[in-house]
PDB file of C-alpha atoms in Angstrom:
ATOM      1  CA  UNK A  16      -2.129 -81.192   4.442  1.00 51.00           C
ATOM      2  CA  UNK A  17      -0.929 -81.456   0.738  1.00 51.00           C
ATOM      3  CA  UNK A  18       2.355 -82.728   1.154  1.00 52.00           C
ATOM      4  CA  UNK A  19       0.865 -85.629   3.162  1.00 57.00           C
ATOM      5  CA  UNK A  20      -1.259 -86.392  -0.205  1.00 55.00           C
ATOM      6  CA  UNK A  21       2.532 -86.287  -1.742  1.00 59.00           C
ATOM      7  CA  UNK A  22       3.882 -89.750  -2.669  1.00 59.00           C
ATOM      8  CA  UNK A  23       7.853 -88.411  -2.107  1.00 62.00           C
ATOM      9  CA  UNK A  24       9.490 -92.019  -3.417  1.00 65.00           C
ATOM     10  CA  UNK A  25       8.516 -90.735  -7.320  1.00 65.00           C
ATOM     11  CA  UNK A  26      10.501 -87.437  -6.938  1.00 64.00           C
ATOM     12  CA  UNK A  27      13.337 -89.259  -7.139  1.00 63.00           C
ATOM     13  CA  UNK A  28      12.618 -91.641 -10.205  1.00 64.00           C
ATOM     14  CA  UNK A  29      14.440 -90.597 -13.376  1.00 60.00           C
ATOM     15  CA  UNK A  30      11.635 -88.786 -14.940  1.00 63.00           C
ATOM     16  CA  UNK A  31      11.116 -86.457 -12.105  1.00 64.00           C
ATOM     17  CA  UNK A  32      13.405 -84.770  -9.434  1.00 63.00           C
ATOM     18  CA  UNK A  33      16.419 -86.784  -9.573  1.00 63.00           C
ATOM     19  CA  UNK A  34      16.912 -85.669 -13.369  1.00 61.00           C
ATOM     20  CA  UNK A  35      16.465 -82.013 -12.859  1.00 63.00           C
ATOM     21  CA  UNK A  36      19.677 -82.280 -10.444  1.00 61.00           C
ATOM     22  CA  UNK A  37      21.546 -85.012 -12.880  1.00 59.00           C
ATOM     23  CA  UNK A  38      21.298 -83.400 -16.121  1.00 57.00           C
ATOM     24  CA  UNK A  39      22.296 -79.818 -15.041  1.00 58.00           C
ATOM     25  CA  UNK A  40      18.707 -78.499 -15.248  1.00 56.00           C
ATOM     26  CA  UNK A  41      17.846 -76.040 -12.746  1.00 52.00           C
ATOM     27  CA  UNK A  42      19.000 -73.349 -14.054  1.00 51.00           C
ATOM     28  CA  UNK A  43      16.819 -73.566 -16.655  1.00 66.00           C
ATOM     29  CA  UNK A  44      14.029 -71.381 -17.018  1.00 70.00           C
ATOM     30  CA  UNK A  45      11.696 -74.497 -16.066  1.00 72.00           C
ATOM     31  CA  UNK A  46      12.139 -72.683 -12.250  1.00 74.00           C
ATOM     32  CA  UNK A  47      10.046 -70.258 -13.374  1.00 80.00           C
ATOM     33  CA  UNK A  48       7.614 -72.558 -15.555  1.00 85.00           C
ATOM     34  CA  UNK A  49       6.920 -75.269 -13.194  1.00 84.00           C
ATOM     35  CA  UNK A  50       6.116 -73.042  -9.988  1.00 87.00           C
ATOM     36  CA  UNK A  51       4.089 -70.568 -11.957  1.00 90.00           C
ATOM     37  CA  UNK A  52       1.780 -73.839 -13.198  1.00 90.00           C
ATOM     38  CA  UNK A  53       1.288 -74.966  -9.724  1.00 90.00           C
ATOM     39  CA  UNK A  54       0.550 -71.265  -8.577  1.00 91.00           C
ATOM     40  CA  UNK A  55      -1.784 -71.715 -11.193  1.00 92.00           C
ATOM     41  CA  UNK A  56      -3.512 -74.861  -9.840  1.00 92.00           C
ATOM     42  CA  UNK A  57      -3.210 -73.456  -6.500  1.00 90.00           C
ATOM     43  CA  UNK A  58      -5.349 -70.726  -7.537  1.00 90.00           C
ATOM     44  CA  UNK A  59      -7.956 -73.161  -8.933  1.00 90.00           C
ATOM     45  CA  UNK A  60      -8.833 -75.163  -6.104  1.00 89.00           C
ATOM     46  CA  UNK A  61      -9.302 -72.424  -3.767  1.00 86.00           C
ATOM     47  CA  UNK A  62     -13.271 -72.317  -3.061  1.00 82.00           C
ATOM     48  CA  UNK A  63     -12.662 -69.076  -1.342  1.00 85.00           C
ATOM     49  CA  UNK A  64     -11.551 -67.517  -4.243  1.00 86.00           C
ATOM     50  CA  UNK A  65     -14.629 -65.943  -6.401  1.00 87.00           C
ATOM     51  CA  UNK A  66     -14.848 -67.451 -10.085  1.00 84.00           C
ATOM     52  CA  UNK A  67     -14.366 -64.270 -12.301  1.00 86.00           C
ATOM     53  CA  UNK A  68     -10.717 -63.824  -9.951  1.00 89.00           C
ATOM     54  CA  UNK A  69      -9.648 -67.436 -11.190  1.00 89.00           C
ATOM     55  CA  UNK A  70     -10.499 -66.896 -14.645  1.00 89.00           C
ATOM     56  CA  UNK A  71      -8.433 -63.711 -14.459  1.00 90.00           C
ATOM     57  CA  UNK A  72      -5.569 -65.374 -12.831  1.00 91.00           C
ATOM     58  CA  UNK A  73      -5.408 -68.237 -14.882  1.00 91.00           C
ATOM     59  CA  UNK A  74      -5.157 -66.112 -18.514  1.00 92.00           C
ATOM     60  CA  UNK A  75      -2.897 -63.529 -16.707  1.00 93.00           C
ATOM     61  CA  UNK A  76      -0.179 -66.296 -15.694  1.00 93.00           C
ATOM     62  CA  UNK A  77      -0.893 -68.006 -18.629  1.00 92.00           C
ATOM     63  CA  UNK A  78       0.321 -65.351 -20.896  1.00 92.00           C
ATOM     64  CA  UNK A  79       3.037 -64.650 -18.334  1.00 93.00           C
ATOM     65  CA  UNK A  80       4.503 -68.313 -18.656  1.00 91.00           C
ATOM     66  CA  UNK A  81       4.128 -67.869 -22.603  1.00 90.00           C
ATOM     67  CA  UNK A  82       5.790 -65.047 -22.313  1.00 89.00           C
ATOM     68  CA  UNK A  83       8.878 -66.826 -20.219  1.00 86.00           C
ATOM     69  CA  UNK A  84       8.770 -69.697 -22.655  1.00 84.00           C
ATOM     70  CA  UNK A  85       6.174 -70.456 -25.556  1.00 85.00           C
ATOM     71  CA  UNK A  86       6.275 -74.663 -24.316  1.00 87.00           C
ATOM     72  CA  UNK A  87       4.702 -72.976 -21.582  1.00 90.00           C
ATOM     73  CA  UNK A  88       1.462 -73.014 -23.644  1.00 92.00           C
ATOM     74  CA  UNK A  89       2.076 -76.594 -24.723  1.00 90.00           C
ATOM     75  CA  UNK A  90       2.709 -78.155 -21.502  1.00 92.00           C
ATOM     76  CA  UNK A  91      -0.035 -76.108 -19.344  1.00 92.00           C
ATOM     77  CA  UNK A  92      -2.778 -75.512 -21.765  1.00 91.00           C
ATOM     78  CA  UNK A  93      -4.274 -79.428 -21.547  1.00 92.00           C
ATOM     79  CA  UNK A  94      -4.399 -79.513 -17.690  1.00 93.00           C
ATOM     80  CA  UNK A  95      -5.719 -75.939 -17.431  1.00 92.00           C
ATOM     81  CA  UNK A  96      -8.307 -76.839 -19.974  1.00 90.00           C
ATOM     82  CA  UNK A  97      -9.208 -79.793 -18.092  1.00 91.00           C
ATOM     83  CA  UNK A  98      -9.596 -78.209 -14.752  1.00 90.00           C
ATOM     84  CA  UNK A  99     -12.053 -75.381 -16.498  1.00 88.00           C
ATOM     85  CA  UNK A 100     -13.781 -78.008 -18.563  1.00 86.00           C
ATOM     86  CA  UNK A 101     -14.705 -80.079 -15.654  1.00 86.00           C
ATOM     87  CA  UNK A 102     -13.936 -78.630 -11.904  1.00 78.00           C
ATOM     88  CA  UNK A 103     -15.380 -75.466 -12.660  1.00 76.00           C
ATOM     89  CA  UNK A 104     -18.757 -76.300 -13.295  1.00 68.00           C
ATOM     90  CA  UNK A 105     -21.325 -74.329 -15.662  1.00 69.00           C
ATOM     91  CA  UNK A 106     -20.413 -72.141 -18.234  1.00 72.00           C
ATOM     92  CA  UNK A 107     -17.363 -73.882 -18.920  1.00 77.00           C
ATOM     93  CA  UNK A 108     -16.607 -73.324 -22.930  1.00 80.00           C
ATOM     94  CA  UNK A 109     -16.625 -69.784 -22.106  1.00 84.00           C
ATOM     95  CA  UNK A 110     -14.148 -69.915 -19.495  1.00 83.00           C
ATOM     96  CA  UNK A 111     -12.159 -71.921 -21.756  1.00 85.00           C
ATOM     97  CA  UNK A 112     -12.427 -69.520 -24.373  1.00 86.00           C
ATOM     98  CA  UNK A 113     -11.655 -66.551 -22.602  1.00 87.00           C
ATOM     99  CA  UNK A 114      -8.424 -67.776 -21.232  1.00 89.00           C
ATOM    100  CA  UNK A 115      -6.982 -69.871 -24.185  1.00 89.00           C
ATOM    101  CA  UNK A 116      -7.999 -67.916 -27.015  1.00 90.00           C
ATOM    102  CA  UNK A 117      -5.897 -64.752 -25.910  1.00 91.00           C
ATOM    103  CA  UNK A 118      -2.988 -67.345 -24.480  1.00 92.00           C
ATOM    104  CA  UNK A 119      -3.256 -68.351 -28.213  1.00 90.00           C
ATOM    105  CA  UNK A 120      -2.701 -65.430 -29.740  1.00 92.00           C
ATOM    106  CA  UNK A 121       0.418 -64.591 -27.890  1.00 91.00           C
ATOM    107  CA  UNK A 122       1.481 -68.182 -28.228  1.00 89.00           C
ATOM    108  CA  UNK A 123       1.800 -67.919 -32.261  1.00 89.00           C
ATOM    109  CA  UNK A 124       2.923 -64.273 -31.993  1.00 89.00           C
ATOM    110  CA  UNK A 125       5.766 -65.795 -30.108  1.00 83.00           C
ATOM    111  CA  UNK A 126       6.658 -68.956 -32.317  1.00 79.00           C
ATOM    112  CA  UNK A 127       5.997 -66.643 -35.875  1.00 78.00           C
ATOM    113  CA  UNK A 128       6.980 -63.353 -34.734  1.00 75.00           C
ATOM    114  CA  UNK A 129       9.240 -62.792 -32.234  1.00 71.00           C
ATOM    115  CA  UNK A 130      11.443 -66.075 -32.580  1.00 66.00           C
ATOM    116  CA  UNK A 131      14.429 -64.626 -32.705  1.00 63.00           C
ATOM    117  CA  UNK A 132      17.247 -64.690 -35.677  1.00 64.00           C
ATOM    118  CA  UNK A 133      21.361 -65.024 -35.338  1.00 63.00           C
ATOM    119  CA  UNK A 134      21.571 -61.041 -35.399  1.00 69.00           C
ATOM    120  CA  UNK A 135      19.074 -61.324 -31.712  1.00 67.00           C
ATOM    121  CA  UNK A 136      21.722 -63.643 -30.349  1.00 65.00           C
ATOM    122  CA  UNK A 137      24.640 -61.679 -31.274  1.00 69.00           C
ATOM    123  CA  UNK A 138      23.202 -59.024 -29.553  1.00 71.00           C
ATOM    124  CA  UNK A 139      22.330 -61.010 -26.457  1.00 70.00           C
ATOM    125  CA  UNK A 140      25.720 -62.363 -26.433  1.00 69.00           C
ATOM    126  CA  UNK A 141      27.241 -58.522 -26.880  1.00 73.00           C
ATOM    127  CA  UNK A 142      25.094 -56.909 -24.344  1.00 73.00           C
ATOM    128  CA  UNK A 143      26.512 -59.407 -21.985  1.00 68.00           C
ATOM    129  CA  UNK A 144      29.902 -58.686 -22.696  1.00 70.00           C
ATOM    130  CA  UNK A 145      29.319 -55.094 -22.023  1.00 73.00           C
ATOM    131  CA  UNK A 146      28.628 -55.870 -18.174  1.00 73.00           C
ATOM    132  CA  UNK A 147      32.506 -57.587 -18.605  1.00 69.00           C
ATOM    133  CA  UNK A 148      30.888 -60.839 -18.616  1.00 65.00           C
ATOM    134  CA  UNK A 149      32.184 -63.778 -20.748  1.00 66.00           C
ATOM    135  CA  UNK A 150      29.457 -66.008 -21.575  1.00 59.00           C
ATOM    136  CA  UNK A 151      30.662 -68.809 -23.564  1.00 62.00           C
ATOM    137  CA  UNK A 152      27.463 -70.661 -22.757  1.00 60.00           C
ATOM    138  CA  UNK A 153      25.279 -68.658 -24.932  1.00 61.00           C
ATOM    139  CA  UNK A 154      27.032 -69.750 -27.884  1.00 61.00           C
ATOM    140  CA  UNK A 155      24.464 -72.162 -28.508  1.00 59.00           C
ATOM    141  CA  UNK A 156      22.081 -69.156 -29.257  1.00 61.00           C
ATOM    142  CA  UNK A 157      23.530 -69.077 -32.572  1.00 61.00           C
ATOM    143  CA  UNK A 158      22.973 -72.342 -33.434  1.00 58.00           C
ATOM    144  CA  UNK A 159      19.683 -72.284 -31.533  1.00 59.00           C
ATOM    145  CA  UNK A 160      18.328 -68.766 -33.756  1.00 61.00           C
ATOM    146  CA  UNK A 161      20.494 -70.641 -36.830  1.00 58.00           C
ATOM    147  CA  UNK A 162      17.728 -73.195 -36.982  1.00 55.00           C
ATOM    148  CA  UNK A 163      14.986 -73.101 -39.947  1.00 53.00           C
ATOM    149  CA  UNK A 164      12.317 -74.766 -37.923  1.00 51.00           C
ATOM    150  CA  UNK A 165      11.376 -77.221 -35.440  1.00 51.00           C
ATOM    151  CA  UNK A 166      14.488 -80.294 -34.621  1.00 53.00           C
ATOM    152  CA  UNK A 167      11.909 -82.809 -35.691  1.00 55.00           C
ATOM    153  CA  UNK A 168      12.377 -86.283 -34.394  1.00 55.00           C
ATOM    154  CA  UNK A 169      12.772 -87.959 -37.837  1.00 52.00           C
ATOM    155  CA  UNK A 170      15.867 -85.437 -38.487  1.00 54.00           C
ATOM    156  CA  UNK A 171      17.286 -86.272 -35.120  1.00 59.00           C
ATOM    157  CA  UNK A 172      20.980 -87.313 -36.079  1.00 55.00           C
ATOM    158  CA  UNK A 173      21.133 -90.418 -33.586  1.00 61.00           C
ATOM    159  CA  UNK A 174      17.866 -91.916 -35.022  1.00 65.00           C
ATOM    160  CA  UNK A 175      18.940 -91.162 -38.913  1.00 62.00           C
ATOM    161  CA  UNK A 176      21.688 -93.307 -38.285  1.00 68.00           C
ATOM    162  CA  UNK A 177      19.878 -95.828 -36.284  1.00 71.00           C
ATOM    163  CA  UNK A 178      16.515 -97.166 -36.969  1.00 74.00           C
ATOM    164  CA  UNK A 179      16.934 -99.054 -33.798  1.00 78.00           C
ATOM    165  CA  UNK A 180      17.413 -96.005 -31.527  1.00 78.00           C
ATOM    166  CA  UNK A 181      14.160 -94.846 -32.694  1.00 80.00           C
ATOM    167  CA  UNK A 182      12.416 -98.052 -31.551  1.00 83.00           C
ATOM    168  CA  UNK A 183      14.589 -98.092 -28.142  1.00 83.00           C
ATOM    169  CA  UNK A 184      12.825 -94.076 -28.025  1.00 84.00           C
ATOM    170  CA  UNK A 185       9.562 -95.406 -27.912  1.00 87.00           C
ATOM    171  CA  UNK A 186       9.566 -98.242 -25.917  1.00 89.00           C
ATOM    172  CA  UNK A 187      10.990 -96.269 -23.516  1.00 87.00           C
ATOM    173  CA  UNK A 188       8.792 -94.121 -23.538  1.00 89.00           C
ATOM    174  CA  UNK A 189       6.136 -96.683 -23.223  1.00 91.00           C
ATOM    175  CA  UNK A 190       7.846 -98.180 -20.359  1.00 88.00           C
ATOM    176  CA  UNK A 191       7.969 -94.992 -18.228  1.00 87.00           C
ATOM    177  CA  UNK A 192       4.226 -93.786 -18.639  1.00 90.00           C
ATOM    178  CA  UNK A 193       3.086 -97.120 -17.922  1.00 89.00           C
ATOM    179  CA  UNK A 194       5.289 -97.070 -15.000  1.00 85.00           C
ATOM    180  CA  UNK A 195       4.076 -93.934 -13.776  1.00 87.00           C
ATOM    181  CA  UNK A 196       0.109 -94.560 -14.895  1.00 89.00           C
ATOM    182  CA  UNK A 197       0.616 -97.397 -12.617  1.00 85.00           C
ATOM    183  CA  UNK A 198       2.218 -95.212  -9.595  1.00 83.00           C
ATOM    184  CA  UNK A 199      -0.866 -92.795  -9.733  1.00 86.00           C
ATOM    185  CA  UNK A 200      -3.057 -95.835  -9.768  1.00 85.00           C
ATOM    186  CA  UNK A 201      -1.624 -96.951  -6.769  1.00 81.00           C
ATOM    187  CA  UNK A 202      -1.687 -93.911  -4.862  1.00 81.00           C
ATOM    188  CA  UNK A 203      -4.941 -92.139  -6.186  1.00 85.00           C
ATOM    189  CA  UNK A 204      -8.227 -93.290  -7.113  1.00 86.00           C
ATOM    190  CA  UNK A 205      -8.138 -93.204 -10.627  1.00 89.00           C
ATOM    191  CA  UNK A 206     -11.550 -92.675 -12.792  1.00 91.00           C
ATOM    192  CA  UNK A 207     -12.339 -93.089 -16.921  1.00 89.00           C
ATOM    193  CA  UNK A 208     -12.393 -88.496 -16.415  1.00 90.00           C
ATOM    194  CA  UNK A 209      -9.058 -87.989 -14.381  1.00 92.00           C
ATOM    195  CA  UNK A 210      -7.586 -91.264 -16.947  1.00 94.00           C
ATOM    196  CA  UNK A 211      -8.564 -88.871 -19.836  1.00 93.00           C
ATOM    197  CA  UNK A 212      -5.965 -86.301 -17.947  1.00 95.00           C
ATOM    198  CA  UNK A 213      -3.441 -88.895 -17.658  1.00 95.00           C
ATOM    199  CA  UNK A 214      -3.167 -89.858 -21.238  1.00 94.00           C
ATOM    200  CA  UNK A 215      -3.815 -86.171 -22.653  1.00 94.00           C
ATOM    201  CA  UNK A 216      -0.274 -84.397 -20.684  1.00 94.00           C
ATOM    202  CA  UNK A 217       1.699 -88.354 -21.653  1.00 94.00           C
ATOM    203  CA  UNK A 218       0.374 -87.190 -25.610  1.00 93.00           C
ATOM    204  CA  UNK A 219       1.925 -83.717 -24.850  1.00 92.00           C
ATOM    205  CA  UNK A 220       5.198 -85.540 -23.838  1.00 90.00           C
ATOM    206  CA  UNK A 221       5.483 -87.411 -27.175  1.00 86.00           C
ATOM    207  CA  UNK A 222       4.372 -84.203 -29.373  1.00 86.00           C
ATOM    208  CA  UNK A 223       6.975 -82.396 -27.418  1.00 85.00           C
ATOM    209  CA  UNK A 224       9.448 -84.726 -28.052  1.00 82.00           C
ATOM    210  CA  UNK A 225       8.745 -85.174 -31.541  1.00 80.00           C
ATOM    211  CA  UNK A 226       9.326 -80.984 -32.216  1.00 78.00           C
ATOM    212  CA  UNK A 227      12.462 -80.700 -29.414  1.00 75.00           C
ATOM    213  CA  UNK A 228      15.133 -83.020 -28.594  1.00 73.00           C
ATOM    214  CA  UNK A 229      15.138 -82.057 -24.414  1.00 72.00           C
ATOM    215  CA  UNK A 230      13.487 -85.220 -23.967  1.00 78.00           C
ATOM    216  CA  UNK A 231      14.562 -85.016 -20.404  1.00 78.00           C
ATOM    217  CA  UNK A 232      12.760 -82.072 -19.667  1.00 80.00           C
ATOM    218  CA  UNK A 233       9.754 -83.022 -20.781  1.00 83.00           C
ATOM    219  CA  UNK A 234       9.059 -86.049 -18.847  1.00 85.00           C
ATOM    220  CA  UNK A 235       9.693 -84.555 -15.851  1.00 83.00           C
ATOM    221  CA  UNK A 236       7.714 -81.208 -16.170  1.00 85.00           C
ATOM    222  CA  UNK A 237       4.920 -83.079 -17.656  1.00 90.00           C
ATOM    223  CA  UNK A 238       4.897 -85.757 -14.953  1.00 88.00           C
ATOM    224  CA  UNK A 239       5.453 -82.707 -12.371  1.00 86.00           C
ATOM    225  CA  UNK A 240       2.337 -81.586 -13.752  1.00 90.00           C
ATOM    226  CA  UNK A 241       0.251 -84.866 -13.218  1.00 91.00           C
ATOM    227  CA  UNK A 242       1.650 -85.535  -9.960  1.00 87.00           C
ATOM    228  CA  UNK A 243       0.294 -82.145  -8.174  1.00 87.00           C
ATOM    229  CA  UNK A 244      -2.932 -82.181 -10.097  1.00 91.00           C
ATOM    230  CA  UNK A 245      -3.606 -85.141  -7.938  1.00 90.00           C
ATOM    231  CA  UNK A 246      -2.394 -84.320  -4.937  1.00 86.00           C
ATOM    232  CA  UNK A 247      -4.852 -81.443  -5.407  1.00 87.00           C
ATOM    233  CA  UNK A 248      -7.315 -82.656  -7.074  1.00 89.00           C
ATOM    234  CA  UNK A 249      -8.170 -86.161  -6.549  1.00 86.00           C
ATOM    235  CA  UNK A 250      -8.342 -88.444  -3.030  1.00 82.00           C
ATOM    236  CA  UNK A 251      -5.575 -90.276  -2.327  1.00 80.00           C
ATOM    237  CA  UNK A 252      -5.910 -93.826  -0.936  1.00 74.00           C
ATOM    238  CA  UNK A 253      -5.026 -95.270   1.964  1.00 66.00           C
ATOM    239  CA  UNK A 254      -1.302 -96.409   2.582  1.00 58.00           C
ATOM    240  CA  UNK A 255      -0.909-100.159   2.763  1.00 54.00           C
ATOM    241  CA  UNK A 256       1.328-102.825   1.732  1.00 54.00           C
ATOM    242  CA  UNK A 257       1.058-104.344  -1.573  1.00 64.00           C
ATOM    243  CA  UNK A 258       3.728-106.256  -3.176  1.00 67.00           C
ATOM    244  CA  UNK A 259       3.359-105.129  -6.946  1.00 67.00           C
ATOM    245  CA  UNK A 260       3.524-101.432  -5.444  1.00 71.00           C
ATOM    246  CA  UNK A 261       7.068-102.593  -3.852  1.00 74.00           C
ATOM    247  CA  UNK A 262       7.934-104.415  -6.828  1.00 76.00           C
ATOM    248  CA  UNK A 263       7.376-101.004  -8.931  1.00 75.00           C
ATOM    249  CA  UNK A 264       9.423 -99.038  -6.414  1.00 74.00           C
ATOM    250  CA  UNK A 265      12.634-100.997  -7.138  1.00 76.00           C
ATOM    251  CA  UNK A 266      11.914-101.541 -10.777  1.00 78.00           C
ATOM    252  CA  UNK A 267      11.883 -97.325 -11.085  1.00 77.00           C
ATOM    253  CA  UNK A 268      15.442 -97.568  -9.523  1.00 76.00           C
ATOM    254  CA  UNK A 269      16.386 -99.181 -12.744  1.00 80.00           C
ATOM    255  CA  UNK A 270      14.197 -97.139 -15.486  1.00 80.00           C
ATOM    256  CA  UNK A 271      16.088 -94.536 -17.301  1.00 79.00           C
ATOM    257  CA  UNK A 272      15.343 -92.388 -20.037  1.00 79.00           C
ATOM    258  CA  UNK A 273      16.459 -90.841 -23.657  1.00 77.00           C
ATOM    259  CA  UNK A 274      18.346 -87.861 -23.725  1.00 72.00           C
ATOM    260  CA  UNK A 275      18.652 -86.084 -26.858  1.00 69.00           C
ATOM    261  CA  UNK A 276      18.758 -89.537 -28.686  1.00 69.00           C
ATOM    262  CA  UNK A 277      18.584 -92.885 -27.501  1.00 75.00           C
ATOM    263  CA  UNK A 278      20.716 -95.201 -26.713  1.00 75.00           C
ATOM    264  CA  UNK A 279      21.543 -97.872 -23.565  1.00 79.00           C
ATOM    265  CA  UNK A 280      23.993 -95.471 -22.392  1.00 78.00           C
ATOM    266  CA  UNK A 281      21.527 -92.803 -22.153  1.00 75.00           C
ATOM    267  CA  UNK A 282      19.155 -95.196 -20.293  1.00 77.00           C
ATOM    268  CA  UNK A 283      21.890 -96.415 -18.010  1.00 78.00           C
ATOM    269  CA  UNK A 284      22.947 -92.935 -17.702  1.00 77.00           C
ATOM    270  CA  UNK A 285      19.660 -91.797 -16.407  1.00 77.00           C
ATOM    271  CA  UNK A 286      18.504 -94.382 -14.444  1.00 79.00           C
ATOM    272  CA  UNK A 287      18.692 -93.619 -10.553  1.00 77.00           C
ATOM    273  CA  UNK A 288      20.964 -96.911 -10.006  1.00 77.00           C
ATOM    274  CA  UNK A 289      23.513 -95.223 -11.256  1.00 77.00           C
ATOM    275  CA  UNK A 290      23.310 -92.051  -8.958  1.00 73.00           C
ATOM    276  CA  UNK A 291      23.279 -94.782  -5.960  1.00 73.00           C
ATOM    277  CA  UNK A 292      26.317 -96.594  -7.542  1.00 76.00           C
ATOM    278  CA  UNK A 293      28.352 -93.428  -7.365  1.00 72.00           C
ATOM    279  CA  UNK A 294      27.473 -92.489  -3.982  1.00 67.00           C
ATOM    280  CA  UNK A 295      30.411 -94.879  -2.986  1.00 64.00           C
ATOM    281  CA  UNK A 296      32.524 -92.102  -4.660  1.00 66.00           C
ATOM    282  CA  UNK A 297      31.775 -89.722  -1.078  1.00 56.00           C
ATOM    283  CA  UNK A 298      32.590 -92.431   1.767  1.00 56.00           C
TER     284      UNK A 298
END
């Protein structure tokens, strides 16, 4: 069974489960990104499933998830690619092309297009109002639609001010994907092809970072993403005792990550430590 293959200690590290309760993050639209990319994989492995279907499927909930949220395309078009490039067998650039050159299209028709301006949130805002709802949290949408282009790392207010931060950014973000690299190692057999996949979605995490400031987010749907392509994809090794792999269990504890800066609040902050410090705070 699948959730046999599932190593359930990493779903609560910082970068993955524990975070999406922390920071306030469910009800995000990432409950509709995340399960539509595993519905996706899902899809894929099945042998019983004839080839043109999965092709089909994967464009059709590819353009769907675009369609939810353009970082859709960002954060499922490398795995997807990699699963057609090399589970899929012959043929492969034109299953490739079929799915991601349409899913491309719609991708920059939604980032050049139809982004949205400060009249499309006033209306949002007013439509809701309408239905004698009061929602104060949209507010953001102004600033959001207010924006000229993408919150670029090197305008990010918290590194302007501190070169420091910046540094403290990306050694933690070296840190965690080592951390996790060497969780998968542990747990899967890990190859120079399925390393390739590894180091391709932690790239997406640092180009996603680098355009968007929910650094949060990204680690965890990204690592998401790694996590079940191995648990479908790849064999998972035996369980035995190995002191390094208990020596990385209680050194996650301890990891946290950046938030929409950096700093060692932030890291404190998210680290799961702190969640088990405050559980005194219900006895």
């Amino acid at each position: 069974m699948i959730w046999k293959k599932l190593p359930l200690y990493i779903l609560m590290a910082s970068f993955l489960v524990l975070n999406i309760y922390a920071q306030h993050i469910a009800f995000r639209l990432d409950l509709l990104m995340i399960p539509l990319l595993f519905l996706q994989f899902f899809i894929l492995k099945k042998n019983n499933l004839k080839l043109i279907l999965k092709i089909i499927f994967t464009l059709i909930f590819l353009i769907i998830g675009i369609l939810i949220h353009e970082v859709y395309f960002l954060i499922a078009s490398f795995p997807l690619f990699y699963i057609l490039y090399f589970k899929l067998g012959r043929n492969r650039w034109m299953y490739c092309t079929v799915v991601f050159l349409p899913s491309l299209v719609v991708f920059l028709l939604m980032v050049i297009l139809f982004k949205g301006n400060v009249s499309s949130a006033d209306n949002i805002i007013l439509s809701w109002e309408r239905l004698g709802v009061n929602p104060k949290h949209l507010s953001y949408l102004r600033w959001l639609f207010s924006l000229k282009g993408p919150i670029y790392i090197i305008y990010n207010v918290a590194f302007v001010k501190n070169k420091f931060y910046l540094v403290g950014f990306l050694l933690n973000y070296i840190l965690v994907c080592l951390c996790f690299y060497l969780y998968i190692k542990q747990c899967f057999f890990v190859n120079k092809r399925n390393t390739i996949f590894i180091l391709g979605n932690f790239s997406m995490i640092l180009i996603l970072c680098c355009i968007a400031t929910d650094f949060v987010r990204w680690y965890y749907m990204v690592f998401l993403v790694i996590l079940f392509y191995f648990v479908l994809f790849e064999k998972r090794k035996s369980f035995f005792i190995n002191k390094k792999y208990l020596i990385l269990k209680i050194f996650v504890l301890f990891l946290g990550l950046p938030m929409y800066g950096w700093t060692f609040t932030h890291f404190y902050w998210t680290s799961p430590i702190k969640y088990i410090i405050e559980l005194k705070k219900y006895f």
